[in-house]
Structure formats: structure tokens, C-alpha cells
Amino acid sequence: MLGKRDSKKDDESGGLNPFRNLEKATVLQETRTFNETPINAKKCCLILTKILYMINQGEHLAPTEATQAFFAMTKLFQSKDVMLRRMLYLCIKEMANIANDVIIVTSSLTKDMTGKEDMYRGPAIRALCRITDNTMLQSIERYMKQAIVDKSPSVSSAALVSSLHLMKQGPEVIKRWVNEVSEAVNSDNVMVQYHALGLLYQIKKNDKLAITKLVSKFSKSSLRSPFAYCFLIRVSARQLEEEKDGFDKTLFDFIESCLRHKSEMVIYEAASAIVSLRCTTSKELVSAIGVLQLLCSSPKPSLRYAAVKTLNKISISHPAAVTACNIDLENLITDQNRSIATLAITTLLKTGNESGVDRLMKQIATFMSEISDEFKIVVVEAIQSLCSKFPRKHNVMMTFLATMLREDGGFEYKKAIVNTIVVIIEENPEAREIGLSHLCEFIEDCEFLPLATRILHLLGREGPRTTTPAKYIRYIYNRVILESAEVRAAAVSSLAKFGASSDDLLPSILVLLNRSKLDEDDEVRDRATFFYDVLSQNDKALSSAYILNTLNVSPVGLERALLQYNQHVTEKPFDIKVVPIVEVELQKPSNETVLPSAVKTTEKPAASRQDLYTEQLSAIAEFAHLGPLFKSSTPVDLTEPETEYSVKCIKHTFTNYIVFQFDCLNTLNDQLLEDVVIKMDTADGYEIISYKPCIKLAYNTPGISYTLVKIPDDPSQVVATFGCNMKFKVKDCDPNTGEPDNEEGYEDEYALENVEINVSDHVQKVLKPNFGASWEEVGDANELEDTYALSMPSLEEAIKNIIQFMGLQPCERSERAPEGKNSHVLLLAGVYRGGHDVLVRAKLAYNEGDVAMQLTIRSSDSIVPQVIAQAVG
């Protein structure tokens, strides 16, 4: 049917594709050919191929159209042509979920399935299982059991794979076939053994003890199939990862024994599993690393690639172990396969020493033009990790990255380079100016708008902090003149930040902004006008609030609050404090930039976790009067893992109330719980207002119970501990149906861990990009200063604990303690319950196991500094 492919070029151009111009109506018209007598097998095969092609290309077939074609296809069972029959099976499988009444072919498929022609039996089983539902499963159970243990490997494999798919519909029926599946595992055929082991695992996967026995049994027996060994290795590795009580030496010994298997596939799978385990030590890695080292010298490119990719993956977590392979990796730098060479050199970059960096960078430069963007990104990521490891080499790295930035490449490649330069600038203050200079040169000829706007944002944040900020103004204003509206708007915002940060530059910035007020784009004009008016006031507090430090509110919450405000006629101005604050989560730069096609988007911003909680709580009548949700905590476990009941607590803080949300799960299949409520002991000053029980808690179905608590009127009382006890009514029920045996039941209770309210539950993290401006904006009217002595082993540990207890957001990367220094200044920011800004400056000094801290707290409320100080005192 298809002509011979004469060249790869012709194949890629699609010139030989006979189906490229298919029309659905024409193909469906051609299905009438199926009714002709005698049946033209070759012509019918071609029509079936067209139907399959259309379906796989995403062509939509209406149920009526599909049903008509399907009924016409049933006539083809009269033909004895083998190729036509197999094409028919394929079409039945593809149309099973589209056409109606497909079960009419059940008898024909059953006949082929139990016939003597092996070429029919396997495909017939697959097609029959595709159209079978729960009600029909028992009718074919006998045939499936016979097929699983059939002497023909193709039939047995077809039955096993089909049973895997049927597990989703009727797991209870498939579990009854365990004896036949166990027999199939002993087959001499490698694929049958592999498929049977996979099905056996699926049958027993919810029983950890059964899985342990399965692994133990087959790890001791001699399996013929290398695929089965690979599967068993993966199951063993998964068991080891899930093990919480300790390290199972038996499972690890089995995986390690597979390193000596005769199959290279099994050897690599075992080595890969060992190095991927979180619980392995450097000593246990030695044997696996040795095997990967041998595979690096394999004559097969696939094995060399797999080995070096695995070494590359673990080079960050276990660099010392991978160092033993450095000689073999250096030999792979000249490998003809550039993918292998790239992975080898990036692994060396991660594990090498500082003295070899220059040599490796020169070797990379020789073949960078020969590899794809995908592997160039791997190189860039390796350079990023190398800069973190050897910060003194940032000049060499920056020069190399700048060269790569000037070369041709796609968006993802350029984005990776920009992200790496940004990370280097953030982690190494010495690299700030050289990095910004390279990025300024890049935006002069940047075709990717997201990258240009990102760099302009970075310049506005980092540029004013450099020794000569004026030199960046030219690059930024060039974007105002030459670029598209999105970039011009970003450039205007960047210019405003320079004006707000520097009194010397302010007059020049005002002139440039005044020119931008005549821009043809509304957004650019609005920004320029707004920033010009704010800067003209020459008010530091105003510039800090509206230019240097932006609002950290939820876009979804802001939209909801504005809609509610507009629904009522009122003279009261809109209060921004009613809008939920979004907790700032600092992410790696690689996740921040969007694809080019997503620059102009009309989609609504995704709702945050707090937005979802706000919607969930506002739908409950008892909580409608509580006001805006201030903060929701992360879930805290109140029960031990793998107990009969699982309870997690989420604390929702409002201005004057706290709602405790208890997510409950019943893990007993013979019990039905009703009226589940979490009773809480009253803490000092806190008043329990009401309980909202979970009406019904069935097996393995999550349920929610709430407790509403009023916060004390005394603003200094914020810390408390609540004892918790789960009370409920138990009804014994049928494990299979979940129906209760009787309607009476009995009362019972279950003790839970205590729930604590800390200072951090009353504070929401807020990032202040320019902490100094915010510090001056808040002022010293409500300032508290005190000195503390902390027993901490290091500055890093002190910083970590202070952030955790206060619940505030570190600013200006002050959470990173400088290497080799005994003093540090930690800057923290946030908003206290009620919308009060709070800023903390902690001066730390380390001396022989103790950390002296001078703590200064400022807030817009007089009580808040005292409350925050409680977290330390």
C-alpha cells in the first residue's frame, strides 16, 4: 500500500503520506464497500487503515457515524483473509469507546478466541477485553483463565496484558485468576513470564506482606526473563523507598546480586536502582558505581549513554563516589556520540576540582555548536552547579555564558542561560556587575519578550545597588524607544525603581518618564504617568509603598473582594486589608519564565491554595461572618502513620477567629463512622464557639470536621495548646459493600496529638524587595529593641530557627549566612493578623556555641513588636 521511502528528507516532508488529505465524509462513504460480495480484502484493508489513521490523528467521529461504520465492519468477519481479520481487530479496539452497541461482535470474537488459529486468538482476546464491561466479565472468565495458561506465548501474553487493563474495571474478578497467573510466571517464554509477574504484582499490590513474599520468592528462584528481573528490581526498590521501620537488607542484597547477572539490561537496572535509593550510603554505592564505570567502556552506545546519564544524575548528591569514574568520563569527552560527550563533560564539571575548570570549559567550547539545544541546556545547568561549588571561578563562567548567549538558539536554551546568570548574581554579590553587564548587552538584540521583561525587572531590582547605577539607564531607555509595548512597560517600571532608589538619578528619570507619558500604548502611558506623579512628590515612604515594594495580594482574592464591594452602594472606601495576602514562595528562576506564546494571555490567574480554602470556608454558613481569611497553615498530622484513623489539622486564621479544619480518613473497611467531631480542650483565653461534625466517614473516603475558636481579646495572648479527642458513632458494616449491619451502632472515641497555636500562625510572610525603604517607611514610632543569647551550634542553625519561630519572610537573601564569617544581619518581613506590617532586623554574632542577637522589631501597631518578640523569648 505504501511506497518505499527513498530518503529521510522525503519522509520528513510528508510527500509519501497517502492519507494526508483524507476527508472524513469520503472515508465513511467508502465503508459501504464492506457490504459487497465477494469481499475485496485488499480494498477493505485500505479503508480500515484510513479509519485508524483518522482516529489517531484526532479526527472526531460522532457516535452515529462511528456506529454505522462499526456495523458495516462486522460483515468482514465473513472473510478468511488473515491481514483483513487482524486489521478488523485493531479497528474494533479503537472504536470500542466511540460506537454504540459494540457488544454485538462478542460472539464472533469469542469464536476466534477459542478457535485453533493462533494468529486470530491473541488479537481477538485483546479486542474482546476492550469491549467487555463489568457485567460481561464473568461470562468470559473461563476463556481468559484458559488463555492465560495457553501453550502459545502470543495467546498467553495477550490474555495477561488484557487482564492488566481489566483490573481497572473488575479487580475482584481478576484476583480470582491468581492461580493461573502464578502458573504463567513459570513459563519458558520471557515475555509471558514478564507479563505474568506484572499482573501478579497488580493483584497483590495493596497487600504489603504479599508483595514482600512475592519478591522474596522470585528473587530466590531463577527467572528466565531479563524483563521480569528488571520489574522485580523496580518493585524491590519501591519497597525499600516505602520502608519506614528500617532498611530491609534482604531486598537490597537481591538488587545487589543482580549486578552480577548475565544480562546487561538487568545489570544496568540494578545499578540504576541502587544509586537512586535515598537510603543508600556511599559504601553501598561502591558496587553500583563500579558497574556503571565498566558500562562507560562498553562498545554499545546505548549502554555508554545510560551509564553516563545515571552518573550525571547522582553527581550532585554523591560527588565523591562518582569521582572514581573521572578517568573513564574524560575518555568519553571525545566520544563520536555528542550526547554521550555532553553528559560526560557536565558530570566532570559537577565532580571535578577547581583547578580543572578552565580546561573543561575549553573542551566544552569545541563542540557546543555540534549538539542540540536540549544538551546545551544540560551543560548550562552543570555550569550553574559549578558556580555554586566554586564561586571564585565566576569570571570564567560568566564569559562562557555570555558567549553562548550571543549565539543562535531557541527560547528554552536562552532561558536556561539567563536563569543561570540570574542565580549566579543572586548567590555571588561579586558577580553582580559583570552579570548585569552581560544581560544588558543581550537585551540589545533579544527576540524573546519574556526574557527581555525578566531582565528589565532584574535590572530594576539589582541595578540601583551597584556602585555606578547610572550606566544601566541607557540600556533600559533604549528598550522604551525600540521595543514592543510589553517590554516598554517593563522598562518604564525599571526606570522608576532607579528614580526611587537614587536621589542623584531622580531628575534624569523624571525627564525620561515625562517623555514616556506620550507613548502610544495605554499600559506604558499609565505606568509612566503614575510613576512620574509618585516620584515628583519626593516622598520616600510613598516611593517605597508604590514603586519599590509592590502589593503581595492574591489576584483571585482581589477580584472577589472588588466584586463584592461593587455589589453594594457605599461611601466607605475600599479597604485593601480585606484582600487575602499571598505567602511568597521563592522558587528557582527556571520555573519563573513563561513560554513565548503565553506572553499575551487572557486566562485568569490560577487560584492559590489559600484562595481555594477561602471559597471552601465561605460556602459554610457558620463561617460566613468571620471576615476575610488571613492565613491557612500547612497540614499537621495528629495521628501516627498506618493507624486505623488518619487525622490532619489545618489552621485557618481570621482577624478575630481561628477555624480548625480536621481532614479525617477511615482506614478500616468493616466500619462506618458517623457524626465525627474533634473535641478540643479550652486553652487560656481562647473560647470554643462551635463544632461542625463530619456526618459520615466511610472507608477510604476523606471527610472534614471543623472547630471554630475565638481569639482572646488580650492582643498579647497568642500562643496556646489544645488537647484533641475524636468522638464518633461506629457502625459495623460489610467490607465488600460498605453497607452497615445495623442502624444502631455505638459511641467511641480516639485520642489525638495536641494542636499548638504559635506566633507564626498569626503572621503571613511578605517579601520586601527593598527592605531599607520599607524600614524607613514604617518608622520607629512602634519599635522594640532587645538583646538575646541563643544556644546554637552555628549561625545557619540560628537563622533557620528564628525564621521558623517568627514565621516571617527573609528579605534580600539574608537567610544565607556568609561563609567564613561569624556575624550576619537577618532581615525579615511580614504582615500580622489585622493587616499590620511587621519588619525585623536581627544582628547575629557567633562565638563558641552561642549566638548573640540584637533584635529590632518595627510595626505599624504598638502591640505587634511585643508579640513577635515572644517567639524568641
XYZ file of N, CA, C and O in Angstrom, residues 660-733:
296
model
N -10.319 25.479 62.921
C -9.501 24.277 62.826
C -10.194 23.302 61.879
O -11.319 22.856 62.160
N -9.542 22.989 60.786
C -10.092 22.028 59.825
C -9.391 20.684 60.035
O -8.166 20.587 59.933
N -10.170 19.653 60.332
C -9.617 18.319 60.571
C -9.976 17.411 59.395
O -11.158 17.089 59.195
N -8.974 17.047 58.607
C -9.177 16.118 57.485
C -9.051 14.697 58.015
O -7.972 14.273 58.463
N -10.144 13.952 57.988
C -10.204 12.617 58.594
C -10.271 11.542 57.509
O -10.879 11.743 56.453
N -9.681 10.396 57.816
C -9.723 9.253 56.892
C -9.876 7.979 57.706
O -9.121 7.734 58.654
N -10.875 7.173 57.332
C -11.131 5.889 57.986
C -10.470 4.788 57.159
O -10.826 4.569 55.999
N -9.518 4.071 57.751
C -8.791 3.020 57.015
C -9.302 1.617 57.341
O -8.701 0.635 56.919
N -10.410 1.520 58.080
C -10.988 0.209 58.402
C -12.180 -0.047 57.479
O -13.159 0.689 57.510
N -12.098 -1.112 56.668
C -13.152 -1.374 55.682
C -14.396 -2.024 56.283
O -15.392 -2.203 55.592
N -14.333 -2.391 57.584
C -15.508 -3.021 58.201
C -16.208 -2.084 59.179
O -16.986 -2.513 60.021
N -15.891 -0.768 59.060
C -16.527 0.202 59.946
C -17.006 1.410 59.161
O -16.351 1.856 58.223
N -18.161 1.921 59.577
C -18.694 3.174 59.052
C -18.833 4.133 60.235
O -19.481 3.799 61.228
N -18.173 5.288 60.142
C -18.227 6.263 61.230
C -19.233 7.365 60.896
O -19.318 7.807 59.753
N -19.978 7.799 61.903
C -20.951 8.871 61.735
C -20.770 9.918 62.832
O -20.269 9.616 63.917
N -21.178 11.159 62.507
C -21.115 12.270 63.454
C -19.718 12.400 64.064
O -19.545 12.459 65.296
N -18.723 12.453 63.186
C -17.333 12.553 63.638
C -17.032 13.996 64.010
O -17.198 14.911 63.192
N -16.605 14.228 65.247
C -16.291 15.576 65.701
C -14.994 15.526 66.523
O -14.743 14.545 67.239
N -14.180 16.561 66.394
C -12.930 16.640 67.145
C -13.158 17.582 68.330
O -13.251 18.801 68.164
N -13.274 17.025 69.509
C -13.469 17.818 70.718
C -12.126 18.378 71.170
O -11.120 17.655 71.224
N -12.103 19.673 71.498
C -10.863 20.338 71.884
C -10.979 20.894 73.298
O -12.006 21.464 73.675
N -9.884 20.713 74.080
C -9.847 21.291 75.423
C -9.653 22.800 75.319
O -8.877 23.284 74.486
N -10.331 23.548 76.175
C -10.227 25.003 76.142
C -8.863 25.450 76.630
O -8.405 25.035 77.699
N -8.190 26.292 75.824
C -6.905 26.863 76.217
C -7.129 28.233 76.849
O -8.188 28.848 76.690
N -6.110 28.732 77.579
C -6.225 30.014 78.292
C -6.560 31.143 77.328
O -5.826 31.397 76.364
N -7.677 31.813 77.597
C -8.050 32.981 76.805
C -8.834 32.648 75.554
O -9.612 33.478 75.062
N -8.669 31.446 74.999
C -9.369 31.056 73.776
C -10.737 30.484 74.130
O -10.885 29.741 75.107
N -11.728 30.800 73.326
C -13.105 30.353 73.572
C -13.594 29.518 72.393
O -13.567 29.975 71.249
N -14.027 28.292 72.674
C -14.551 27.415 71.616
C -16.002 27.821 71.344
O -16.861 27.740 72.228
N -16.261 28.232 70.111
C -17.587 28.747 69.738
C -18.503 27.617 69.286
O -19.643 27.497 69.756
N -18.038 26.782 68.362
C -18.925 25.734 67.831
C -18.119 24.627 67.169
O -16.938 24.799 66.841
N -18.798 23.473 66.982
C -18.230 22.334 66.264
C -19.104 22.047 65.044
O -20.332 22.159 65.122
N -18.478 21.664 63.963
C -19.230 21.215 62.777
C -18.756 19.799 62.447
O -17.644 19.611 61.933
N -19.570 18.778 62.763
C -19.110 17.392 62.591
C -19.123 16.935 61.133
O -19.789 17.534 60.280
N -18.373 15.865 60.908
C -18.445 15.155 59.619
C -19.569 14.129 59.753
O -19.506 13.236 60.610
N -20.615 14.273 58.970
C -21.823 13.445 59.127
C -21.532 11.966 58.901
O -22.002 11.107 59.637
N -20.703 11.672 57.895
C -20.467 10.271 57.538
C -19.025 10.103 57.075
O -18.533 10.890 56.263
N -18.341 9.091 57.608
C -16.952 8.816 57.233
C -16.834 7.347 56.840
O -16.629 6.469 57.678
N -16.995 7.082 55.532
C -16.922 5.708 55.027
C -15.467 5.303 54.834
O -14.547 6.123 54.916
N -15.263 4.033 54.556
C -13.907 3.501 54.373
C -13.185 4.194 53.212
O -13.719 4.315 52.113
N -11.998 4.682 53.498
C -11.095 5.250 52.493
C -11.695 6.450 51.758
O -11.276 6.770 50.651
N -12.675 7.105 52.370
C -13.284 8.301 51.784
C -13.026 9.482 52.715
O -13.476 9.463 53.863
N -12.303 10.508 52.273
C -11.968 11.627 53.176
C -13.214 12.360 53.654
O -14.202 12.496 52.937
N -13.144 12.847 54.890
C -14.211 13.659 55.468
C -13.599 14.803 56.257
O -12.431 14.750 56.652
N -14.394 15.862 56.489
C -13.865 17.055 57.155
C -14.757 17.430 58.331
O -15.982 17.465 58.216
N -14.109 17.716 59.471
C -14.789 18.235 60.657
C -14.148 19.577 61.011
O -12.941 19.760 60.818
N -14.950 20.530 61.492
C -14.437 21.863 61.806
C -14.684 22.207 63.269
O -15.661 21.747 63.876
N -13.793 23.040 63.826
C -13.986 23.622 65.157
C -13.685 25.116 65.065
O -12.617 25.503 64.567
N -14.623 25.937 65.524
C -14.462 27.396 65.485
C -14.060 27.896 66.870
O -14.730 27.598 67.862
N -12.945 28.652 66.916
C -12.408 29.149 68.187
C -12.224 30.654 68.089
O -11.717 31.159 67.076
N -12.600 31.388 69.152
C -12.413 32.837 69.202
C -11.063 33.173 69.828
O -10.693 32.626 70.864
N -10.329 34.085 69.182
C -9.030 34.518 69.674
C -9.240 35.459 70.860
O -10.175 36.283 70.862
N -8.401 35.393 71.910
C -8.580 36.258 73.093
C -8.555 37.743 72.739
O -7.875 38.168 71.797
N -9.312 38.529 73.522
C -9.318 39.982 73.324
C -7.982 40.601 73.691
O -7.599 41.640 73.154
N -7.263 39.972 74.633
C -5.941 40.453 75.015
C -4.973 40.193 73.858
O -4.683 39.045 73.529
N -4.469 41.241 73.185
C -3.631 41.032 71.997
C -2.313 40.331 72.270
O -1.682 39.805 71.348
N -1.895 40.278 73.526
C -0.621 39.613 73.833
C -0.773 38.109 74.001
O 0.214 37.378 74.031
N -2.022 37.623 74.113
C -2.263 36.188 74.251
C -2.441 35.555 72.877
O -3.525 35.589 72.299
N -1.383 34.978 72.352
C -1.455 34.375 71.017
C -1.051 32.907 71.023
O -1.520 32.112 70.208
N -0.182 32.522 71.944
C 0.324 31.146 71.980
C -0.595 30.288 72.839
O -1.013 30.702 73.926
N -0.920 29.076 72.356
C -1.807 28.188 73.112
C -1.624 26.747 72.646
O -1.108 26.485 71.551
N -2.053 25.799 73.511
C -2.025 24.372 73.176
C -3.398 23.777 73.462
O -3.941 23.958 74.558
N -3.949 23.060 72.490
C -5.277 22.449 72.621
C -5.132 20.926 72.636
O -4.503 20.343 71.739
N -5.737 20.296 73.642
C -5.849 18.843 73.620
C -6.991 18.427 72.708
O -8.029 19.090 72.675
N -6.815 17.339 71.947
C -7.825 16.930 70.956
C -8.232 15.486 71.162
O -7.398 14.619 71.477
N -9.525 15.225 70.935
C -10.074 13.883 71.067
C -11.150 13.693 70.010
O -12.073 14.507 69.914
N -11.036 12.663 69.189
C -12.016 12.413 68.134
C -13.143 11.541 68.686
O -12.898 10.428 69.163
N -14.383 12.047 68.605
C -15.550 11.299 69.068
C -16.463 11.006 67.881
O -16.639 11.848 67.005
N -17.062 9.812 67.895
C -17.861 9.384 66.742
C -18.746 8.203 67.115
O -18.580 7.603 68.184
N -19.662 7.897 66.207
C -20.502 6.702 66.331
C -20.018 5.668 65.323
O -19.817 5.984 64.152
N -19.838 4.420 65.791
C -19.335 3.341 64.940
C -20.477 2.408 64.558
O -21.268 2.003 65.411
N -20.523 2.070 63.251
C -21.449 1.041 62.769
C -20.646 -0.009 62.020
O -19.916 0.319 61.084
N -20.750 -1.265 62.460
C -20.082 -2.359 61.750
C -20.747 -2.556 60.397
O -21.979 -2.499 60.289
N -19.940 -2.824 59.369
C -20.518 -2.933 58.025
C -19.834 -4.038 57.240
O -18.786 -4.577 57.635
